[in-house]
């Protein structure tokens, strides 16, 4: 019998663990429809603000041999656009729950959007993005531990639906410990590790210049470059968080092998960003085929047989 990729997540069953990373192929209704019609197990909307935003000046995304650099600056169609989309989706589909990503410019803006979601008929999952590195003058929220705790305290005062947070990468055991201690205080459904590695710089030696316009070329790095950091974050939090908090693994998933590694570290769902941008929605067919081949070869019938079971030496 062939391996099954079916994934239980927050009480729903998904055909497979793959979804887009917020920001890629999810800005417009057309892109979201393509995602929901694709072989992705689930989809998430572009991180939104209350009002539509143009984002940063172009060029703001650049593909490089080992991945990508971007400084999009949260271009989005506004909160109502995405809330209406997911409400419409859930009224037509009972198979899987949609994910709605929000990224307000202030604590109050996040609370405002979440209050509306709480009072709405939305029964999917909210991802609160605490890690956008690309808005000039706005640091990544989750690097400020006190503010992160303040936001989560205020959110869970009233928010009762499933909610996860998108985190930036951390690079030190002291930070994994401190952040996990904060996260464990809250009824979070999941965390998503990782957003892009913030504020990298890619240089074109022909022009002797940078390749994206915003922030003098500084931007978030994704793709192959970031997989080891993503795996480390998934693993570090898998070992530190209470078991009710699931993990979505994001970062450097280009092949079935990358997906297998994220699952082995403890991820429940998997988001694909840079590779989806490169390949389009057919990436989900290929990734499933490659992951299934690895599982078949190893004799695994389901993901649960190996999830989180990374061996130490
Ligand atoms: C962006 O729009 O700049 C990307 C969003 C993110 O990295 O969170």
PDB file of C-alpha atoms and ligand atoms in Angstrom:
ATOM      1  CA  UNK A   1       0.000   0.000   0.000  1.00  0.00           C
ATOM      2  CA  UNK A   2       1.311   3.479  -0.872  1.00  0.00           C
ATOM      3  CA  UNK A   3       2.125   5.900   1.947  1.00  0.00           C
ATOM      4  CA  UNK A   4      -0.548   8.357   3.020  1.00  0.00           C
ATOM      5  CA  UNK A   5       0.234  12.040   3.419  1.00  0.00           C
ATOM      6  CA  UNK A   6      -3.042  12.756   5.205  1.00  0.00           C
ATOM      7  CA  UNK A   7      -2.495  15.213   8.028  1.00  0.00           C
ATOM      8  CA  UNK A   8      -4.656  15.966  11.037  1.00  0.00           C
ATOM      9  CA  UNK A   9      -4.229  19.557  12.150  1.00  0.00           C
ATOM     10  CA  UNK A  10      -6.361  21.386  14.706  1.00  0.00           C
ATOM     11  CA  UNK A  11      -9.184  18.908  14.398  1.00  0.00           C
ATOM     12  CA  UNK A  12      -9.360  19.037  10.597  1.00  0.00           C
ATOM     13  CA  UNK A  13      -8.031  16.544   8.082  1.00  0.00           C
ATOM     14  CA  UNK A  14      -5.910  17.772   5.181  1.00  0.00           C
ATOM     15  CA  UNK A  15      -5.016  15.587   2.187  1.00  0.00           C
ATOM     16  CA  UNK A  16      -1.365  16.453   2.662  1.00  0.00           C
ATOM     17  CA  UNK A  17       0.700  18.835   4.844  1.00  0.00           C
ATOM     18  CA  UNK A  18       1.713  21.258   2.081  1.00  0.00           C
ATOM     19  CA  UNK A  19       0.504  24.818   1.800  1.00  0.00           C
ATOM     20  CA  UNK A  20       1.803  28.137   0.491  1.00  0.00           C
ATOM     21  CA  UNK A  21       3.789  30.448   2.730  1.00  0.00           C
ATOM     22  CA  UNK A  22       1.894  33.676   3.230  1.00  0.00           C
ATOM     23  CA  UNK A  23       3.103  36.222   0.703  1.00  0.00           C
ATOM     24  CA  UNK A  24       3.502  33.821  -2.182  1.00  0.00           C
ATOM     25  CA  UNK A  25       0.664  33.271  -4.674  1.00  0.00           C
ATOM     26  CA  UNK A  26      -1.997  34.590  -2.308  1.00  0.00           C
ATOM     27  CA  UNK A  27      -2.391  38.322  -2.941  1.00  0.00           C
ATOM     28  CA  UNK A  28      -5.470  38.245  -5.181  1.00  0.00           C
ATOM     29  CA  UNK A  29      -8.661  36.196  -5.458  1.00  0.00           C
ATOM     30  CA  UNK A  30      -7.294  34.747  -8.709  1.00  0.00           C
ATOM     31  CA  UNK A  31      -4.140  33.475  -6.999  1.00  0.00           C
ATOM     32  CA  UNK A  32      -6.070  32.196  -3.990  1.00  0.00           C
ATOM     33  CA  UNK A  33      -8.489  30.350  -6.286  1.00  0.00           C
ATOM     34  CA  UNK A  34      -5.522  28.753  -8.056  1.00  0.00           C
ATOM     35  CA  UNK A  35      -4.143  27.642  -4.718  1.00  0.00           C
ATOM     36  CA  UNK A  36      -7.430  26.251  -3.472  1.00  0.00           C
ATOM     37  CA  UNK A  37      -7.842  24.359  -6.764  1.00  0.00           C
ATOM     38  CA  UNK A  38      -4.262  23.033  -6.591  1.00  0.00           C
ATOM     39  CA  UNK A  39      -2.954  19.903  -4.858  1.00  0.00           C
ATOM     40  CA  UNK A  40      -1.916  21.957  -1.818  1.00  0.00           C
ATOM     41  CA  UNK A  41      -3.440  20.521   1.362  1.00  0.00           C
ATOM     42  CA  UNK A  42      -4.351  24.003   2.597  1.00  0.00           C
ATOM     43  CA  UNK A  43      -3.757  27.658   1.788  1.00  0.00           C
ATOM     44  CA  UNK A  44      -3.112  30.912   3.615  1.00  0.00           C
ATOM     45  CA  UNK A  45      -3.885  34.469   2.534  1.00  0.00           C
ATOM     46  CA  UNK A  46      -1.349  37.286   2.187  1.00  0.00           C
ATOM     47  CA  UNK A  47      -0.616  38.952   5.534  1.00  0.00           C
ATOM     48  CA  UNK A  48      -2.995  41.881   5.683  1.00  0.00           C
ATOM     49  CA  UNK A  49      -3.451  45.239   7.298  1.00  0.00           C
ATOM     50  CA  UNK A  50      -6.760  46.987   7.940  1.00  0.00           C
ATOM     51  CA  UNK A  51      -6.425  49.050   4.768  1.00  0.00           C
ATOM     52  CA  UNK A  52      -5.019  48.069   1.386  1.00  0.00           C
ATOM     53  CA  UNK A  53      -1.265  48.756   1.029  1.00  0.00           C
ATOM     54  CA  UNK A  54       0.860  49.264  -2.060  1.00  0.00           C
ATOM     55  CA  UNK A  55       3.973  47.966  -0.315  1.00  0.00           C
ATOM     56  CA  UNK A  56       7.549  48.996  -1.069  1.00  0.00           C
ATOM     57  CA  UNK A  57       8.846  50.354  -4.401  1.00  0.00           C
ATOM     58  CA  UNK A  58       9.910  47.831  -7.052  1.00  0.00           C
ATOM     59  CA  UNK A  59      12.050  45.897  -7.738  1.00  0.00           C
ATOM     60  CA  UNK A  60      11.307  44.303  -4.372  1.00  0.00           C
ATOM     61  CA  UNK A  61      11.698  40.556  -5.051  1.00  0.00           C
ATOM     62  CA  UNK A  62      14.711  38.991  -6.712  1.00  0.00           C
ATOM     63  CA  UNK A  63      15.451  35.329  -7.411  1.00  0.00           C
ATOM     64  CA  UNK A  64      19.032  34.268  -6.746  1.00  0.00           C
ATOM     65  CA  UNK A  65      20.709  30.912  -7.343  1.00  0.00           C
ATOM     66  CA  UNK A  66      20.171  29.623  -3.813  1.00  0.00           C
ATOM     67  CA  UNK A  67      16.858  31.266  -3.088  1.00  0.00           C
ATOM     68  CA  UNK A  68      15.408  34.753  -2.995  1.00  0.00           C
ATOM     69  CA  UNK A  69      15.664  38.165  -1.427  1.00  0.00           C
ATOM     70  CA  UNK A  70      12.567  40.281  -0.932  1.00  0.00           C
ATOM     71  CA  UNK A  71      11.408  43.468   0.639  1.00  0.00           C
ATOM     72  CA  UNK A  72       7.764  43.518  -0.358  1.00  0.00           C
ATOM     73  CA  UNK A  73       6.619  45.756   2.503  1.00  0.00           C
ATOM     74  CA  UNK A  74       3.285  44.016   3.060  1.00  0.00           C
ATOM     75  CA  UNK A  75       1.460  44.884  -0.144  1.00  0.00           C
ATOM     76  CA  UNK A  76      -2.071  43.581   0.368  1.00  0.00           C
ATOM     77  CA  UNK A  77      -5.688  44.197  -0.593  1.00  0.00           C
ATOM     78  CA  UNK A  78      -6.843  44.958   2.939  1.00  0.00           C
ATOM     79  CA  UNK A  79      -8.373  42.902   5.724  1.00  0.00           C
ATOM     80  CA  UNK A  80     -11.981  42.876   4.403  1.00  0.00           C
ATOM     81  CA  UNK A  81     -10.860  41.440   1.060  1.00  0.00           C
ATOM     82  CA  UNK A  82      -9.221  38.401   2.685  1.00  0.00           C
ATOM     83  CA  UNK A  83     -11.834  37.898   5.395  1.00  0.00           C
ATOM     84  CA  UNK A  84     -14.546  37.866   2.719  1.00  0.00           C
ATOM     85  CA  UNK A  85     -12.520  35.394   0.674  1.00  0.00           C
ATOM     86  CA  UNK A  86     -12.078  32.891   3.513  1.00  0.00           C
ATOM     87  CA  UNK A  87     -15.711  33.261   4.627  1.00  0.00           C
ATOM     88  CA  UNK A  88     -16.822  32.525   1.086  1.00  0.00           C
ATOM     89  CA  UNK A  89     -14.409  29.578   0.853  1.00  0.00           C
ATOM     90  CA  UNK A  90     -15.618  27.990   4.074  1.00  0.00           C
ATOM     91  CA  UNK A  91     -19.251  28.330   3.007  1.00  0.00           C
ATOM     92  CA  UNK A  92     -18.458  26.226  -0.090  1.00  0.00           C
ATOM     93  CA  UNK A  93     -15.931  23.727   1.267  1.00  0.00           C
ATOM     94  CA  UNK A  94     -16.179  21.504   4.273  1.00  0.00           C
ATOM     95  CA  UNK A  95     -12.914  19.639   3.569  1.00  0.00           C
ATOM     96  CA  UNK A  96     -10.287  21.845   5.113  1.00  0.00           C
ATOM     97  CA  UNK A  97     -10.092  25.051   7.095  1.00  0.00           C
ATOM     98  CA  UNK A  98      -8.610  28.159   5.484  1.00  0.00           C
ATOM     99  CA  UNK A  99      -5.813  30.169   7.114  1.00  0.00           C
ATOM    100  CA  UNK A 100      -6.074  33.962   7.349  1.00  0.00           C
ATOM    101  CA  UNK A 101      -2.843  35.885   7.951  1.00  0.00           C
ATOM    102  CA  UNK A 102      -2.907  39.255   9.714  1.00  0.00           C
ATOM    103  CA  UNK A 103      -0.024  41.660  10.228  1.00  0.00           C
ATOM    104  CA  UNK A 104      -1.171  44.957  11.688  1.00  0.00           C
ATOM    105  CA  UNK A 105       1.228  47.893  11.929  1.00  0.00           C
ATOM    106  CA  UNK A 106       0.549  48.248  15.661  1.00  0.00           C
ATOM    107  CA  UNK A 107      -0.788  46.236  18.576  1.00  0.00           C
ATOM    108  CA  UNK A 108      -4.094  48.080  18.306  1.00  0.00           C
ATOM    109  CA  UNK A 109      -4.427  47.350  14.604  1.00  0.00           C
ATOM    110  CA  UNK A 110      -3.889  43.632  15.238  1.00  0.00           C
ATOM    111  CA  UNK A 111      -6.410  43.648  18.074  1.00  0.00           C
ATOM    112  CA  UNK A 112      -8.926  45.494  15.919  1.00  0.00           C
ATOM    113  CA  UNK A 113      -8.710  42.910  13.112  1.00  0.00           C
ATOM    114  CA  UNK A 114      -8.817  39.987  15.527  1.00  0.00           C
ATOM    115  CA  UNK A 115     -11.920  41.354  17.274  1.00  0.00           C
ATOM    116  CA  UNK A 116     -13.695  41.419  13.920  1.00  0.00           C
ATOM    117  CA  UNK A 117     -12.592  37.841  13.179  1.00  0.00           C
ATOM    118  CA  UNK A 118     -13.717  36.724  16.633  1.00  0.00           C
ATOM    119  CA  UNK A 119     -17.186  38.198  16.058  1.00  0.00           C
ATOM    120  CA  UNK A 120     -17.446  36.846  12.510  1.00  0.00           C
ATOM    121  CA  UNK A 121     -18.583  33.437  11.256  1.00  0.00           C
ATOM    122  CA  UNK A 122     -14.969  32.542  10.391  1.00  0.00           C
ATOM    123  CA  UNK A 123     -14.179  29.062  11.697  1.00  0.00           C
ATOM    124  CA  UNK A 124     -10.694  28.681  10.197  1.00  0.00           C
ATOM    125  CA  UNK A 125      -7.278  29.479  11.573  1.00  0.00           C
ATOM    126  CA  UNK A 126      -5.657  32.890  12.031  1.00  0.00           C
ATOM    127  CA  UNK A 127      -1.916  33.316  11.662  1.00  0.00           C
ATOM    128  CA  UNK A 128      -0.698  36.436  13.423  1.00  0.00           C
ATOM    129  CA  UNK A 129       2.466  37.554  11.668  1.00  0.00           C
ATOM    130  CA  UNK A 130       4.940  38.843  14.274  1.00  0.00           C
ATOM    131  CA  UNK A 131       7.919  38.714  11.972  1.00  0.00           C
ATOM    132  CA  UNK A 132       7.719  40.871   8.852  1.00  0.00           C
ATOM    133  CA  UNK A 133      11.242  42.278   8.353  1.00  0.00           C
ATOM    134  CA  UNK A 134      10.420  44.615   5.484  1.00  0.00           C
ATOM    135  CA  UNK A 135       8.477  47.639   6.687  1.00  0.00           C
ATOM    136  CA  UNK A 136      10.907  50.557   6.997  1.00  0.00           C
ATOM    137  CA  UNK A 137      10.993  51.840  10.567  1.00  0.00           C
ATOM    138  CA  UNK A 138       9.102  48.830  12.016  1.00  0.00           C
ATOM    139  CA  UNK A 139      11.248  46.171  13.690  1.00  0.00           C
ATOM    140  CA  UNK A 140      10.223  42.511  13.700  1.00  0.00           C
ATOM    141  CA  UNK A 141       7.859  42.298  16.646  1.00  0.00           C
ATOM    142  CA  UNK A 142       8.912  38.862  17.883  1.00  0.00           C
ATOM    143  CA  UNK A 143      12.485  40.024  18.455  1.00  0.00           C
ATOM    144  CA  UNK A 144      11.049  42.126  21.288  1.00  0.00           C
ATOM    145  CA  UNK A 145      10.053  39.515  23.864  1.00  0.00           C
ATOM    146  CA  UNK A 146       8.179  41.939  26.127  1.00  0.00           C
ATOM    147  CA  UNK A 147       6.036  43.278  23.306  1.00  0.00           C
ATOM    148  CA  UNK A 148       5.354  39.728  22.090  1.00  0.00           C
ATOM    149  CA  UNK A 149       4.076  38.761  25.515  1.00  0.00           C
ATOM    150  CA  UNK A 150       2.016  41.948  25.722  1.00  0.00           C
ATOM    151  CA  UNK A 151       0.358  41.290  22.359  1.00  0.00           C
ATOM    152  CA  UNK A 152      -0.431  37.668  23.143  1.00  0.00           C
ATOM    153  CA  UNK A 153      -1.834  38.614  26.556  1.00  0.00           C
ATOM    154  CA  UNK A 154      -4.139  41.184  24.968  1.00  0.00           C
ATOM    155  CA  UNK A 155      -5.147  38.852  22.119  1.00  0.00           C
ATOM    156  CA  UNK A 156      -6.055  35.884  24.281  1.00  0.00           C
ATOM    157  CA  UNK A 157      -8.072  38.105  26.560  1.00  0.00           C
ATOM    158  CA  UNK A 158     -10.863  37.911  23.990  1.00  0.00           C
ATOM    159  CA  UNK A 159      -9.759  35.714  21.080  1.00  0.00           C
ATOM    160  CA  UNK A 160     -11.124  32.175  21.401  1.00  0.00           C
ATOM    161  CA  UNK A 161     -10.666  30.713  17.897  1.00  0.00           C
ATOM    162  CA  UNK A 162      -7.566  28.818  16.718  1.00  0.00           C
ATOM    163  CA  UNK A 163      -4.621  31.199  16.361  1.00  0.00           C
ATOM    164  CA  UNK A 164      -0.971  30.647  15.489  1.00  0.00           C
ATOM    165  CA  UNK A 165       1.975  33.027  15.239  1.00  0.00           C
ATOM    166  CA  UNK A 166       4.554  33.388  12.492  1.00  0.00           C
ATOM    167  CA  UNK A 167       7.991  33.816  14.011  1.00  0.00           C
ATOM    168  CA  UNK A 168      11.282  35.119  12.705  1.00  0.00           C
ATOM    169  CA  UNK A 169      14.304  32.835  13.002  1.00  0.00           C
ATOM    170  CA  UNK A 170      16.147  32.723  16.319  1.00  0.00           C
ATOM    171  CA  UNK A 171      19.833  31.890  16.490  1.00  0.00           C
ATOM    172  CA  UNK A 172      20.673  31.282  20.121  1.00  0.00           C
ATOM    173  CA  UNK A 173      19.596  28.722  22.693  1.00  0.00           C
ATOM    174  CA  UNK A 174      18.934  31.522  25.199  1.00  0.00           C
ATOM    175  CA  UNK A 175      16.435  33.006  22.751  1.00  0.00           C
ATOM    176  CA  UNK A 176      14.762  29.655  21.998  1.00  0.00           C
ATOM    177  CA  UNK A 177      14.352  29.191  25.765  1.00  0.00           C
ATOM    178  CA  UNK A 178      13.034  32.689  26.421  1.00  0.00           C
ATOM    179  CA  UNK A 179      10.590  32.691  23.514  1.00  0.00           C
ATOM    180  CA  UNK A 180       9.329  29.184  24.296  1.00  0.00           C
ATOM    181  CA  UNK A 181       8.702  30.222  27.886  1.00  0.00           C
ATOM    182  CA  UNK A 182       6.489  33.061  26.663  1.00  0.00           C
ATOM    183  CA  UNK A 183       4.666  30.982  24.026  1.00  0.00           C
ATOM    184  CA  UNK A 184       3.910  28.208  26.519  1.00  0.00           C
ATOM    185  CA  UNK A 185       1.857  30.662  28.603  1.00  0.00           C
ATOM    186  CA  UNK A 186      -0.792  30.963  25.901  1.00  0.00           C
ATOM    187  CA  UNK A 187      -3.418  28.715  24.258  1.00  0.00           C
ATOM    188  CA  UNK A 188      -1.695  28.998  20.888  1.00  0.00           C
ATOM    189  CA  UNK A 189      -2.762  26.521  18.216  1.00  0.00           C
ATOM    190  CA  UNK A 190       0.615  26.605  16.520  1.00  0.00           C
ATOM    191  CA  UNK A 191       3.751  28.520  15.698  1.00  0.00           C
ATOM    192  CA  UNK A 192       5.148  28.901  12.193  1.00  0.00           C
ATOM    193  CA  UNK A 193       8.966  28.698  11.918  1.00  0.00           C
ATOM    194  CA  UNK A 194      10.392  30.581  10.104  1.00  0.00           C
ATOM    195  CA  UNK A 195       9.727  33.816   8.276  1.00  0.00           C
ATOM    196  CA  UNK A 196      12.536  34.916   5.977  1.00  0.00           C
ATOM    197  CA  UNK A 197      15.971  35.519   7.498  1.00  0.00           C
ATOM    198  CA  UNK A 198      15.651  39.272   7.831  1.00  0.00           C
ATOM    199  CA  UNK A 199      17.825  41.953   6.341  1.00  0.00           C
ATOM    200  CA  UNK A 200      20.249  40.038   4.201  1.00  0.00           C
ATOM    201  CA  UNK A 201      22.057  41.691   1.315  1.00  0.00           C
ATOM    202  CA  UNK A 202      22.566  40.260  -2.169  1.00  0.00           C
ATOM    203  CA  UNK A 203      25.038  41.956  -4.491  1.00  0.00           C
ATOM    204  CA  UNK A 204      25.328  41.899  -8.271  1.00  0.00           C
ATOM    205  CA  UNK A 205      29.022  42.202  -9.039  1.00  0.00           C
ATOM    206  CA  UNK A 206      28.465  43.267 -12.665  1.00  0.00           C
ATOM    207  CA  UNK A 207      26.640  46.404 -11.600  1.00  0.00           C
ATOM    208  CA  UNK A 208      28.439  46.503  -8.240  1.00  0.00           C
ATOM    209  CA  UNK A 209      25.065  47.218  -6.728  1.00  0.00           C
ATOM    210  CA  UNK A 210      22.166  45.767  -4.831  1.00  0.00           C
ATOM    211  CA  UNK A 211      19.291  43.933  -6.545  1.00  0.00           C
ATOM    212  CA  UNK A 212      16.192  45.264  -4.803  1.00  0.00           C
ATOM    213  CA  UNK A 213      15.241  48.896  -4.292  1.00  0.00           C
ATOM    214  CA  UNK A 214      13.762  49.195  -0.772  1.00  0.00           C
ATOM    215  CA  UNK A 215      16.011  49.684   2.250  1.00  0.00           C
ATOM    216  CA  UNK A 216      19.124  50.091   0.072  1.00  0.00           C
ATOM    217  CA  UNK A 217      18.944  46.438  -0.953  1.00  0.00           C
ATOM    218  CA  UNK A 218      18.417  44.837   2.464  1.00  0.00           C
ATOM    219  CA  UNK A 219      15.730  42.161   2.422  1.00  0.00           C
ATOM    220  CA  UNK A 220      14.431  38.879   3.781  1.00  0.00           C
ATOM    221  CA  UNK A 221      16.258  35.791   2.545  1.00  0.00           C
ATOM    222  CA  UNK A 222      14.370  32.614   1.600  1.00  0.00           C
ATOM    223  CA  UNK A 223      14.949  29.346  -0.221  1.00  0.00           C
ATOM    224  CA  UNK A 224      17.847  26.905   0.051  1.00  0.00           C
ATOM    225  CA  UNK A 225      19.952  29.394   2.024  1.00  0.00           C
ATOM    226  CA  UNK A 226      17.652  29.203   5.031  1.00  0.00           C
ATOM    227  CA  UNK A 227      16.796  25.514   5.400  1.00  0.00           C
ATOM    228  CA  UNK A 228      19.297  24.705   8.189  1.00  0.00           C
ATOM    229  CA  UNK A 229      18.079  27.709  10.194  1.00  0.00           C
ATOM    230  CA  UNK A 230      14.443  26.742   9.603  1.00  0.00           C
ATOM    231  CA  UNK A 231      15.069  23.140  10.672  1.00  0.00           C
ATOM    232  CA  UNK A 232      16.890  24.310  13.788  1.00  0.00           C
ATOM    233  CA  UNK A 233      13.971  26.541  14.756  1.00  0.00           C
ATOM    234  CA  UNK A 234      11.382  23.816  14.138  1.00  0.00           C
ATOM    235  CA  UNK A 235      13.426  21.364  16.195  1.00  0.00           C
ATOM    236  CA  UNK A 236      14.279  23.778  19.007  1.00  0.00           C
ATOM    237  CA  UNK A 237      10.641  24.748  19.507  1.00  0.00           C
ATOM    238  CA  UNK A 238       9.351  21.180  19.064  1.00  0.00           C
ATOM    239  CA  UNK A 239      11.518  20.208  22.035  1.00  0.00           C
ATOM    240  CA  UNK A 240      10.489  23.196  24.161  1.00  0.00           C
ATOM    241  CA  UNK A 241       6.788  23.812  23.525  1.00  0.00           C
ATOM    242  CA  UNK A 242       3.902  22.075  25.224  1.00  0.00           C
ATOM    243  CA  UNK A 243       2.497  19.394  22.903  1.00  0.00           C
ATOM    244  CA  UNK A 244      -0.773  21.274  22.270  1.00  0.00           C
ATOM    245  CA  UNK A 245       1.195  23.913  20.315  1.00  0.00           C
ATOM    246  CA  UNK A 246       1.822  22.466  16.868  1.00  0.00           C
ATOM    247  CA  UNK A 247       4.525  23.646  14.487  1.00  0.00           C
ATOM    248  CA  UNK A 248       4.323  24.669  10.855  1.00  0.00           C
ATOM    249  CA  UNK A 249       7.694  24.288   9.170  1.00  0.00           C
ATOM    250  CA  UNK A 250       8.621  26.926   6.606  1.00  0.00           C
ATOM    251  CA  UNK A 251      11.978  27.625   5.006  1.00  0.00           C
ATOM    252  CA  UNK A 252      13.930  26.018   2.222  1.00  0.00           C
ATOM    253  CA  UNK A 253      11.369  23.401   1.208  1.00  0.00           C
ATOM    254  CA  UNK A 254      12.325  22.764  -2.416  1.00  0.00           C
ATOM    255  CA  UNK A 255      12.158  18.944  -2.561  1.00  0.00           C
ATOM    256  CA  UNK A 256      10.445  16.005  -0.884  1.00  0.00           C
ATOM    257  CA  UNK A 257      13.643  15.460   1.068  1.00  0.00           C
ATOM    258  CA  UNK A 258      13.425  18.963   2.562  1.00  0.00           C
ATOM    259  CA  UNK A 259       9.821  18.246   3.531  1.00  0.00           C
ATOM    260  CA  UNK A 260      10.826  14.933   5.136  1.00  0.00           C
ATOM    261  CA  UNK A 261      13.511  16.724   7.175  1.00  0.00           C
ATOM    262  CA  UNK A 262      11.046  19.347   8.459  1.00  0.00           C
ATOM    263  CA  UNK A 263       8.611  16.581   9.479  1.00  0.00           C
ATOM    264  CA  UNK A 264      11.399  14.637  11.180  1.00  0.00           C
ATOM    265  CA  UNK A 265      12.186  17.774  13.214  1.00  0.00           C
ATOM    266  CA  UNK A 266       8.563  17.870  14.366  1.00  0.00           C
ATOM    267  CA  UNK A 267       6.611  20.019  11.896  1.00  0.00           C
ATOM    268  CA  UNK A 268       2.931  19.175  11.407  1.00  0.00           C
ATOM    269  CA  UNK A 269       2.218  21.261   8.309  1.00  0.00           C
ATOM    270  CA  UNK A 270       4.708  22.629   5.758  1.00  0.00           C
ATOM    271  CA  UNK A 271       4.688  25.964   3.959  1.00  0.00           C
ATOM    272  CA  UNK A 272       6.418  26.587   0.660  1.00  0.00           C
ATOM    273  CA  UNK A 273       7.461  30.105  -0.349  1.00  0.00           C
ATOM    274  CA  UNK A 274      10.405  30.663  -2.671  1.00  0.00           C
ATOM    275  CA  UNK A 275       9.969  27.374  -4.545  1.00  0.00           C
ATOM    276  CA  UNK A 276       6.264  28.069  -5.102  1.00  0.00           C
ATOM    277  CA  UNK A 277       7.236  31.463  -6.504  1.00  0.00           C
ATOM    278  CA  UNK A 278       9.706  29.769  -8.896  1.00  0.00           C
ATOM    279  CA  UNK A 279       7.597  26.832  -9.979  1.00  0.00           C
ATOM    280  CA  UNK A 280       3.949  27.815  -9.546  1.00  0.00           C
ATOM    281  CA  UNK A 281       1.260  25.649  -7.969  1.00  0.00           C
ATOM    282  CA  UNK A 282       2.434  22.468  -9.723  1.00  0.00           C
ATOM    283  CA  UNK A 283       5.192  22.401  -7.070  1.00  0.00           C
ATOM    284  CA  UNK A 284       2.653  20.754  -4.753  1.00  0.00           C
ATOM    285  CA  UNK A 285       2.293  17.696  -7.054  1.00  0.00           C
ATOM    286  CA  UNK A 286       6.043  17.241  -7.251  1.00  0.00           C
ATOM    287  CA  UNK A 287       6.647  17.663  -3.527  1.00  0.00           C
ATOM    288  CA  UNK A 288       3.984  15.106  -2.669  1.00  0.00           C
ATOM    289  CA  UNK A 289       5.349  12.615  -5.150  1.00  0.00           C
ATOM    290  CA  UNK A 290       8.898  13.038  -3.844  1.00  0.00           C
ATOM    291  CA  UNK A 291       7.870  12.828  -0.186  1.00  0.00           C
ATOM    292  CA  UNK A 292       5.757   9.735  -0.877  1.00  0.00           C
ATOM    293  CA  UNK A 293       8.705   8.074  -2.663  1.00  0.00           C
ATOM    294  CA  UNK A 294      10.954   8.632   0.370  1.00  0.00           C
ATOM    295  CA  UNK A 295       8.293   7.285   2.727  1.00  0.00           C
ATOM    296  CA  UNK A 296       7.646   4.233   0.524  1.00  0.00           C
ATOM    297  CA  UNK A 297      11.361   3.476   0.362  1.00  0.00           C
ATOM    298  CA  UNK A 298      11.647   3.684   4.143  1.00  0.00           C
ATOM    299  CA  UNK A 299       8.449   1.690   4.698  1.00  0.00           C
ATOM    300  CA  UNK A 300       6.523   4.501   6.405  1.00  0.00           C
ATOM    301  CA  UNK A 301       2.764   4.288   5.858  1.00  0.00           C
ATOM    302  CA  UNK A 302       1.969   7.619   7.526  1.00  0.00           C
ATOM    303  CA  UNK A 303       3.747  10.813   8.533  1.00  0.00           C
ATOM    304  CA  UNK A 304       2.945  10.199  12.193  1.00  0.00           C
ATOM    305  CA  UNK A 305       5.302   7.194  12.162  1.00  0.00           C
ATOM    306  CA  UNK A 306       8.349   9.487  11.875  1.00  0.00           C
ATOM    307  CA  UNK A 307       7.201  13.004  12.792  1.00  0.00           C
ATOM    308  CA  UNK A 308       9.493  14.527  15.407  1.00  0.00           C
ATOM    309  CA  UNK A 309      11.662  11.420  15.643  1.00  0.00           C
ATOM    310  CA  UNK A 310      14.972  13.001  14.657  1.00  0.00           C
ATOM    311  CA  UNK A 311      17.810  10.960  16.181  1.00  0.00           C
ATOM    312  CA  UNK A 312      20.727  12.470  18.087  1.00  0.00           C
ATOM    313  CA  UNK A 313      24.198  10.973  17.958  1.00  0.00           C
TER     314      UNK A 313
HETATM  315  C1  LIG B   1       6.447  41.415   3.007  1.00  0.00           C
HETATM  316  O1  LIG B   1       5.340  41.696   2.549  1.00  0.00           O
HETATM  317  O2  LIG B   1       7.350  42.259   3.109  1.00  0.00           O
HETATM  318  C2  LIG B   1       6.722  40.025   3.471  1.00  0.00           C
HETATM  319  C3  LIG B   1       5.920  39.697   4.660  1.00  0.00           C
HETATM  320  C4  LIG B   1       6.687  38.918   5.670  1.00  0.00           C
HETATM  321  O3  LIG B   1       7.849  38.558   5.453  1.00  0.00           O
HETATM  322  O4  LIG B   1       6.152  38.695   6.744  1.00  0.00           O
END
